[in-house]
Structures are given as structure tokens and as C-alpha cells.
Amino acid sequence: MPVLSNVSFDVEAGLALILRGPNGIGKTTLLRTLAGLQEPVAGTCDFPADQAAYASHADGIKTALTVRENLAFWADVYGNTVPDAIWDWFDLADLRDRFAGTLSAGQKRRVGLARLGVINRKVLFLDEPTVSLDGFSVKLFSNFIRDQHLANGGIAVIATHIDLGLDEATTLDLTPFAAADFGPSDSDEAFL
């Protein structure tokens, strides 16, 4: 059953779209569908799939590896190298040689987000990327999205409840697109 219906939007290169709406409205479902992680009930998504990446609430880091090793792993998976500037973009210079398992939740989140700077994908689907981040770290993330990703022709679709300060972003409230109440379900999905 659909969670959202009749949602349509375009996002041009160098711009971001912020998805808004109450918890449970379908922001995560929409992002997962756009990223190809679940089939749409109807409609199409038009972007080069090999240029897209999805980042969820999970940090996607290995706790037994150092910060440097984590980023090198992700860069290698995508056939890239770790840019020298990544350490400044996400304030990770002093954490390079720390094991990820010893980091605070916010530090782990910054390492997880730093993966975006090494995978070199033009289209980013980001689900609540600032979870566990303090104000300083939210600003680092926003600066990266604006000054590195969007400034180089990237696209970002971001579900968030906070103001990221991205002037180049359009906001889409999903509330009007909520599908009719589908009632109780037998589904054991974590996200509907």
C-alpha cells in the first residue's frame, strides 16, 4: 500500500531539496524508494543510479577500524582516494588514528558523514543526517553540502527537521501527499 501519493519534484544540479513532515509521514520511505532500495508502487525516478548514494540514520562505520581506515575502506569501495581536505571538512584531524568504537555518538556521526566526501556520488539521498550532531557539527555538515557537494554540481535530497541554513535548498512538505490511512498492518518493516 502506498504511504505517499502524487509526489512530484525536480532538483537541478547544484541544488538541494529538504523533505519535511511529521514523523511517520513517509520521508524515509520516499528516500529509500528514490535510492532504489525498495520498489515504488507507481511512478518513476530519473537520475543516473550509478551516481547516487543513500545514507540513513546508521553511521556505516566499523568500530574496530580507525577513522582513517574507515574512510580509506569507503574510498576503496568506490575506487577513490581520501581527499586531504576531508579532515577539515568534518573536523576529524585529531581523530584520524582513533578507533571508531572509542568515539562519541556525534564523532561517529561525523565519520559516517565524511564517507560522503570520499564516495564521489553526484546525487545524495540523506535521511536525518544530523542525528547526534551538536550545532558546530551541523554547521560543518551544511558547509560540506553547500561548499563541496552542491558547488560542484551535486544534488542532495535531505529529510530533516532542523534548519540546515542551505539557501540553495527548496523545501517540500510531504503532509499533503500522505496516502489515505492504511490502518494496522502485518508488516514487520522498521520503516513504512
PDB file of C-alpha atoms in Angstrom:
ATOM      1  CA  MET A   1       0.000   0.000   0.000  1.00  0.00           C
ATOM      2  CA  PRO A   2       1.268   3.494  -0.741  1.00  0.00           C
ATOM      3  CA  VAL A   3       2.442   5.753   2.029  1.00  0.00           C
ATOM      4  CA  LEU A   4       2.612   8.841  -0.196  1.00  0.00           C
ATOM      5  CA  SER A   5       0.814   9.604  -3.442  1.00  0.00           C
ATOM      6  CA  ASN A   6       1.198  12.104  -6.272  1.00  0.00           C
ATOM      7  CA  VAL A   7       4.582  13.379  -5.098  1.00  0.00           C
ATOM      8  CA  SER A   8       6.500  15.009  -7.925  1.00  0.00           C
ATOM      9  CA  PHE A   9       9.576  17.219  -7.944  1.00  0.00           C
ATOM     10  CA  ASP A  10      12.687  18.136  -9.895  1.00  0.00           C
ATOM     11  CA  VAL A  11      16.041  19.011  -8.365  1.00  0.00           C
ATOM     12  CA  GLU A  12      18.613  20.655 -10.615  1.00  0.00           C
ATOM     13  CA  ALA A  13      22.367  20.183 -10.327  1.00  0.00           C
ATOM     14  CA  GLY A  14      23.829  22.363  -7.600  1.00  0.00           C
ATOM     15  CA  LEU A  15      20.607  22.417  -5.581  1.00  0.00           C
ATOM     16  CA  ALA A  16      19.119  20.630  -2.585  1.00  0.00           C
ATOM     17  CA  LEU A  17      15.602  19.582  -1.657  1.00  0.00           C
ATOM     18  CA  ILE A  18      14.643  19.411   2.006  1.00  0.00           C
ATOM     19  CA  LEU A  19      11.867  16.939   2.839  1.00  0.00           C
ATOM     20  CA  ARG A  20       9.694  17.931   5.778  1.00  0.00           C
ATOM     21  CA  GLY A  21       6.713  16.475   7.543  1.00  0.00           C
ATOM     22  CA  PRO A  22       5.765  14.828  10.819  1.00  0.00           C
ATOM     23  CA  ASN A  23       7.297  11.547  11.951  1.00  0.00           C
ATOM     24  CA  GLY A  24       5.821   8.620  10.046  1.00  0.00           C
ATOM     25  CA  ILE A  25       4.659  10.671   7.045  1.00  0.00           C
ATOM     26  CA  GLY A  26       6.932   8.773   4.623  1.00  0.00           C
ATOM     27  CA  LYS A  27      10.188  10.723   4.346  1.00  0.00           C
ATOM     28  CA  THR A  28      12.346   7.628   4.847  1.00  0.00           C
ATOM     29  CA  THR A  29      10.164   5.558   2.542  1.00  0.00           C
ATOM     30  CA  LEU A  30      10.475   8.188  -0.178  1.00  0.00           C
ATOM     31  CA  LEU A  31      14.257   8.386   0.170  1.00  0.00           C
ATOM     32  CA  ARG A  32      14.622   4.591   0.152  1.00  0.00           C
ATOM     33  CA  THR A  33      12.422   4.400  -2.945  1.00  0.00           C
ATOM     34  CA  LEU A  34      14.380   7.123  -4.730  1.00  0.00           C
ATOM     35  CA  ALA A  35      17.620   5.330  -3.889  1.00  0.00           C
ATOM     36  CA  GLY A  36      16.287   2.074  -5.347  1.00  0.00           C
ATOM     37  CA  LEU A  37      16.211   0.224  -2.043  1.00  0.00           C
ATOM     38  CA  GLN A  38      12.507  -0.515  -2.406  1.00  0.00           C
ATOM     39  CA  GLU A  39      10.177  -0.582  -5.367  1.00  0.00           C
ATOM     40  CA  PRO A  40       7.795   2.311  -5.979  1.00  0.00           C
ATOM     41  CA  VAL A  41       4.105   1.449  -6.070  1.00  0.00           C
ATOM     42  CA  ALA A  42       3.840   3.792  -9.067  1.00  0.00           C
ATOM     43  CA  GLY A  43       5.881   6.444 -10.804  1.00  0.00           C
ATOM     44  CA  THR A  44       9.470   6.831 -11.896  1.00  0.00           C
ATOM     45  CA  CYS A  45      12.737   8.329 -10.706  1.00  0.00           C
ATOM     46  CA  ASP A  46      15.062   9.798 -13.308  1.00  0.00           C
ATOM     47  CA  PHE A  47      18.724  10.127 -12.355  1.00  0.00           C
ATOM     48  CA  PRO A  48      21.895   8.151 -13.063  1.00  0.00           C
ATOM     49  CA  ALA A  49      21.646   5.343 -10.479  1.00  0.00           C
ATOM     50  CA  ASP A  50      25.391   4.746 -10.549  1.00  0.00           C
ATOM     51  CA  GLN A  51      25.877   8.321  -9.365  1.00  0.00           C
ATOM     52  CA  ALA A  52      23.578   8.110  -6.324  1.00  0.00           C
ATOM     53  CA  ALA A  53      24.105   7.188  -2.681  1.00  0.00           C
ATOM     54  CA  TYR A  54      21.769   6.789   0.282  1.00  0.00           C
ATOM     55  CA  ALA A  55      22.792   7.479   3.874  1.00  0.00           C
ATOM     56  CA  SER A  56      20.417   6.534   6.671  1.00  0.00           C
ATOM     57  CA  HIS A  57      20.476   7.045  10.413  1.00  0.00           C
ATOM     58  CA  ALA A  58      23.189   4.372  10.692  1.00  0.00           C
ATOM     59  CA  ASP A  59      26.764   5.638  10.635  1.00  0.00           C
ATOM     60  CA  GLY A  60      28.085   2.799   8.459  1.00  0.00           C
ATOM     61  CA  ILE A  61      31.444   2.600  10.191  1.00  0.00           C
ATOM     62  CA  LYS A  62      33.452  -0.319  11.539  1.00  0.00           C
ATOM     63  CA  THR A  63      34.198   0.201  15.232  1.00  0.00           C
ATOM     64  CA  ALA A  64      37.351  -1.978  15.139  1.00  0.00           C
ATOM     65  CA  LEU A  65      38.935   0.258  12.487  1.00  0.00           C
ATOM     66  CA  THR A  66      40.446   3.699  12.975  1.00  0.00           C
ATOM     67  CA  VAL A  67      38.789   6.747  11.479  1.00  0.00           C
ATOM     68  CA  ARG A  68      41.482   6.802   8.769  1.00  0.00           C
ATOM     69  CA  GLU A  69      40.908   3.107   7.995  1.00  0.00           C
ATOM     70  CA  ASN A  70      37.138   3.577   7.819  1.00  0.00           C
ATOM     71  CA  LEU A  71      37.408   6.383   5.295  1.00  0.00           C
ATOM     72  CA  ALA A  72      40.069   4.527   3.296  1.00  0.00           C
ATOM     73  CA  PHE A  73      37.761   1.492   3.172  1.00  0.00           C
ATOM     74  CA  TRP A  74      34.866   3.511   1.737  1.00  0.00           C
ATOM     75  CA  ALA A  75      37.118   5.338  -0.710  1.00  0.00           C
ATOM     76  CA  ASP A  76      38.491   1.994  -1.921  1.00  0.00           C
ATOM     77  CA  VAL A  77      34.999   0.516  -2.348  1.00  0.00           C
ATOM     78  CA  TYR A  78      34.180   3.375  -4.727  1.00  0.00           C
ATOM     79  CA  GLY A  79      37.591   3.414  -6.445  1.00  0.00           C
ATOM     80  CA  ASN A  80      38.587   6.756  -4.929  1.00  0.00           C
ATOM     81  CA  THR A  81      41.153   8.169  -2.536  1.00  0.00           C
ATOM     82  CA  VAL A  82      40.532  10.058   0.678  1.00  0.00           C
ATOM     83  CA  PRO A  83      40.836  13.790  -0.052  1.00  0.00           C
ATOM     84  CA  ASP A  84      43.245  15.599   2.262  1.00  0.00           C
ATOM     85  CA  ALA A  85      40.579  18.227   2.974  1.00  0.00           C
ATOM     86  CA  ILE A  86      38.179  15.666   4.466  1.00  0.00           C
ATOM     87  CA  TRP A  87      39.850  16.033   7.852  1.00  0.00           C
ATOM     88  CA  ASP A  88      38.993  19.734   7.952  1.00  0.00           C
ATOM     89  CA  TRP A  89      35.561  19.413   6.314  1.00  0.00           C
ATOM     90  CA  PHE A  90      34.365  17.217   9.185  1.00  0.00           C
ATOM     91  CA  ASP A  91      36.798  18.273  11.959  1.00  0.00           C
ATOM     92  CA  LEU A  92      38.394  14.830  12.098  1.00  0.00           C
ATOM     93  CA  ALA A  93      42.120  15.665  12.040  1.00  0.00           C
ATOM     94  CA  ASP A  94      42.635  14.905  15.740  1.00  0.00           C
ATOM     95  CA  LEU A  95      40.615  11.685  15.443  1.00  0.00           C
ATOM     96  CA  ARG A  96      42.378  10.089  12.439  1.00  0.00           C
ATOM     97  CA  ASP A  97      44.098   7.352  14.390  1.00  0.00           C
ATOM     98  CA  ARG A  98      41.384   6.702  16.978  1.00  0.00           C
ATOM     99  CA  PHE A  99      39.392   3.507  16.780  1.00  0.00           C
ATOM    100  CA  ALA A 100      35.859   4.342  15.710  1.00  0.00           C
ATOM    101  CA  GLY A 101      34.481   2.307  18.616  1.00  0.00           C
ATOM    102  CA  THR A 102      36.006   4.783  21.078  1.00  0.00           C
ATOM    103  CA  LEU A 103      34.298   7.831  19.582  1.00  0.00           C
ATOM    104  CA  SER A 104      31.261   9.653  20.949  1.00  0.00           C
ATOM    105  CA  ALA A 105      27.948   9.355  19.074  1.00  0.00           C
ATOM    106  CA  GLY A 106      28.491  12.758  17.444  1.00  0.00           C
ATOM    107  CA  GLN A 107      32.062  11.925  16.417  1.00  0.00           C
ATOM    108  CA  LYS A 108      30.894   8.624  14.912  1.00  0.00           C
ATOM    109  CA  ARG A 109      28.221  10.509  13.017  1.00  0.00           C
ATOM    110  CA  ARG A 110      30.819  12.929  11.592  1.00  0.00           C
ATOM    111  CA  VAL A 111      32.908   9.954  10.418  1.00  0.00           C
ATOM    112  CA  GLY A 112      29.803   8.408   8.864  1.00  0.00           C
ATOM    113  CA  LEU A 113      29.004  11.657   7.069  1.00  0.00           C
ATOM    114  CA  ALA A 114      32.618  12.049   5.963  1.00  0.00           C
ATOM    115  CA  ARG A 115      32.015   8.960   3.806  1.00  0.00           C
ATOM    116  CA  LEU A 116      30.011  11.308   1.570  1.00  0.00           C
ATOM    117  CA  GLY A 117      33.223  13.177   0.853  1.00  0.00           C
ATOM    118  CA  VAL A 118      35.078  10.070  -0.306  1.00  0.00           C
ATOM    119  CA  ILE A 119      32.466   8.204  -2.379  1.00  0.00           C
ATOM    120  CA  ASN A 120      32.163  10.942  -5.032  1.00  0.00           C
ATOM    121  CA  ARG A 121      28.472  10.485  -5.893  1.00  0.00           C
ATOM    122  CA  LYS A 122      26.549  13.345  -7.519  1.00  0.00           C
ATOM    123  CA  VAL A 123      23.103  12.513  -6.064  1.00  0.00           C
ATOM    124  CA  LEU A 124      22.797  12.129  -2.290  1.00  0.00           C
ATOM    125  CA  PHE A 125      19.677  10.870  -0.514  1.00  0.00           C
ATOM    126  CA  LEU A 126      20.170  11.707   3.172  1.00  0.00           C
ATOM    127  CA  ASP A 127      17.842  10.592   5.949  1.00  0.00           C
ATOM    128  CA  GLU A 128      18.153  12.729   9.094  1.00  0.00           C
ATOM    129  CA  PRO A 129      21.898  13.236   8.564  1.00  0.00           C
ATOM    130  CA  THR A 130      22.374  15.462  11.608  1.00  0.00           C
ATOM    131  CA  VAL A 131      21.203  12.967  14.244  1.00  0.00           C
ATOM    132  CA  SER A 132      23.589  13.137  17.256  1.00  0.00           C
ATOM    133  CA  LEU A 133      25.356  16.254  15.982  1.00  0.00           C
ATOM    134  CA  ASP A 134      25.906  19.406  18.016  1.00  0.00           C
ATOM    135  CA  GLY A 135      25.449  22.848  16.471  1.00  0.00           C
ATOM    136  CA  PHE A 136      29.102  23.132  15.393  1.00  0.00           C
ATOM    137  CA  SER A 137      28.972  19.758  13.635  1.00  0.00           C
ATOM    138  CA  VAL A 138      25.662  20.584  11.932  1.00  0.00           C
ATOM    139  CA  LYS A 139      27.372  23.661  10.515  1.00  0.00           C
ATOM    140  CA  LEU A 140      30.301  21.545   9.288  1.00  0.00           C
ATOM    141  CA  PHE A 141      27.867  19.211   7.536  1.00  0.00           C
ATOM    142  CA  SER A 142      25.922  22.108   5.995  1.00  0.00           C
ATOM    143  CA  ASN A 143      29.144  23.726   4.809  1.00  0.00           C
ATOM    144  CA  PHE A 144      30.238  20.460   3.195  1.00  0.00           C
ATOM    145  CA  ILE A 145      26.917  20.033   1.397  1.00  0.00           C
ATOM    146  CA  ARG A 146      26.887  23.654   0.173  1.00  0.00           C
ATOM    147  CA  ASP A 147      30.591  24.337  -0.478  1.00  0.00           C
ATOM    148  CA  GLN A 148      31.764  20.929  -1.686  1.00  0.00           C
ATOM    149  CA  HIS A 149      28.829  18.885  -2.904  1.00  0.00           C
ATOM    150  CA  LEU A 150      26.365  21.415  -4.360  1.00  0.00           C
ATOM    151  CA  ALA A 151      29.087  23.831  -5.500  1.00  0.00           C
ATOM    152  CA  ASN A 152      30.494  21.022  -7.661  1.00  0.00           C
ATOM    153  CA  GLY A 153      27.172  20.282  -9.352  1.00  0.00           C
ATOM    154  CA  GLY A 154      25.860  17.741  -6.879  1.00  0.00           C
ATOM    155  CA  ILE A 155      22.250  17.209  -5.840  1.00  0.00           C
ATOM    156  CA  ALA A 156      21.045  16.475  -2.301  1.00  0.00           C
ATOM    157  CA  VAL A 157      17.615  15.322  -1.146  1.00  0.00           C
ATOM    158  CA  ILE A 158      17.582  15.566   2.637  1.00  0.00           C
ATOM    159  CA  ALA A 159      14.942  14.558   5.180  1.00  0.00           C
ATOM    160  CA  THR A 160      15.441  16.689   8.270  1.00  0.00           C
ATOM    161  CA  HIS A 161      13.511  18.516  10.963  1.00  0.00           C
ATOM    162  CA  ILE A 162      16.170  21.184  11.510  1.00  0.00           C
ATOM    163  CA  ASP A 163      17.215  24.245   9.549  1.00  0.00           C
ATOM    164  CA  LEU A 164      20.483  23.453   7.812  1.00  0.00           C
ATOM    165  CA  GLY A 165      20.972  27.015   6.587  1.00  0.00           C
ATOM    166  CA  LEU A 166      21.129  25.928   2.953  1.00  0.00           C
ATOM    167  CA  ASP A 167      19.894  28.924   0.961  1.00  0.00           C
ATOM    168  CA  GLU A 168      20.104  26.870  -2.236  1.00  0.00           C
ATOM    169  CA  ALA A 169      17.543  24.394  -0.896  1.00  0.00           C
ATOM    170  CA  THR A 170      13.848  24.140  -1.670  1.00  0.00           C
ATOM    171  CA  THR A 171      11.565  22.686   0.990  1.00  0.00           C
ATOM    172  CA  LEU A 172       8.875  20.109   0.233  1.00  0.00           C
ATOM    173  CA  ASP A 173       6.339  19.389   2.979  1.00  0.00           C
ATOM    174  CA  LEU A 174       5.088  15.838   2.416  1.00  0.00           C
ATOM    175  CA  THR A 175       1.971  16.251   4.576  1.00  0.00           C
ATOM    176  CA  PRO A 176      -0.381  16.983   1.638  1.00  0.00           C
ATOM    177  CA  PHE A 177       0.871  13.854  -0.139  1.00  0.00           C
ATOM    178  CA  ALA A 178       0.067  11.387   2.638  1.00  0.00           C
ATOM    179  CA  ALA A 179      -1.871   8.439   1.244  1.00  0.00           C
ATOM    180  CA  ALA A 180      -5.194   7.521   2.814  1.00  0.00           C
ATOM    181  CA  ASP A 181      -4.833   5.888   6.218  1.00  0.00           C
ATOM    182  CA  PHE A 182      -3.999   2.274   5.557  1.00  0.00           C
ATOM    183  CA  GLY A 183      -4.731   1.074   9.113  1.00  0.00           C
ATOM    184  CA  PRO A 184      -2.965  -1.701  11.007  1.00  0.00           C
ATOM    185  CA  SER A 185      -0.540  -3.888   9.136  1.00  0.00           C
ATOM    186  CA  ASP A 186       1.033  -7.293   9.464  1.00  0.00           C
ATOM    187  CA  SER A 187       4.283  -5.785   8.268  1.00  0.00           C
ATOM    188  CA  ASP A 188       7.353  -6.091  10.441  1.00  0.00           C
ATOM    189  CA  GLU A 189       9.165  -3.372   8.496  1.00  0.00           C
ATOM    190  CA  ALA A 190      11.026  -0.884  10.632  1.00  0.00           C
ATOM    191  CA  PHE A 191      10.061   1.882   8.237  1.00  0.00           C
ATOM    192  CA  LEU A 192       6.730   2.204   6.488  1.00  0.00           C
TER     193      LEU A 192
END
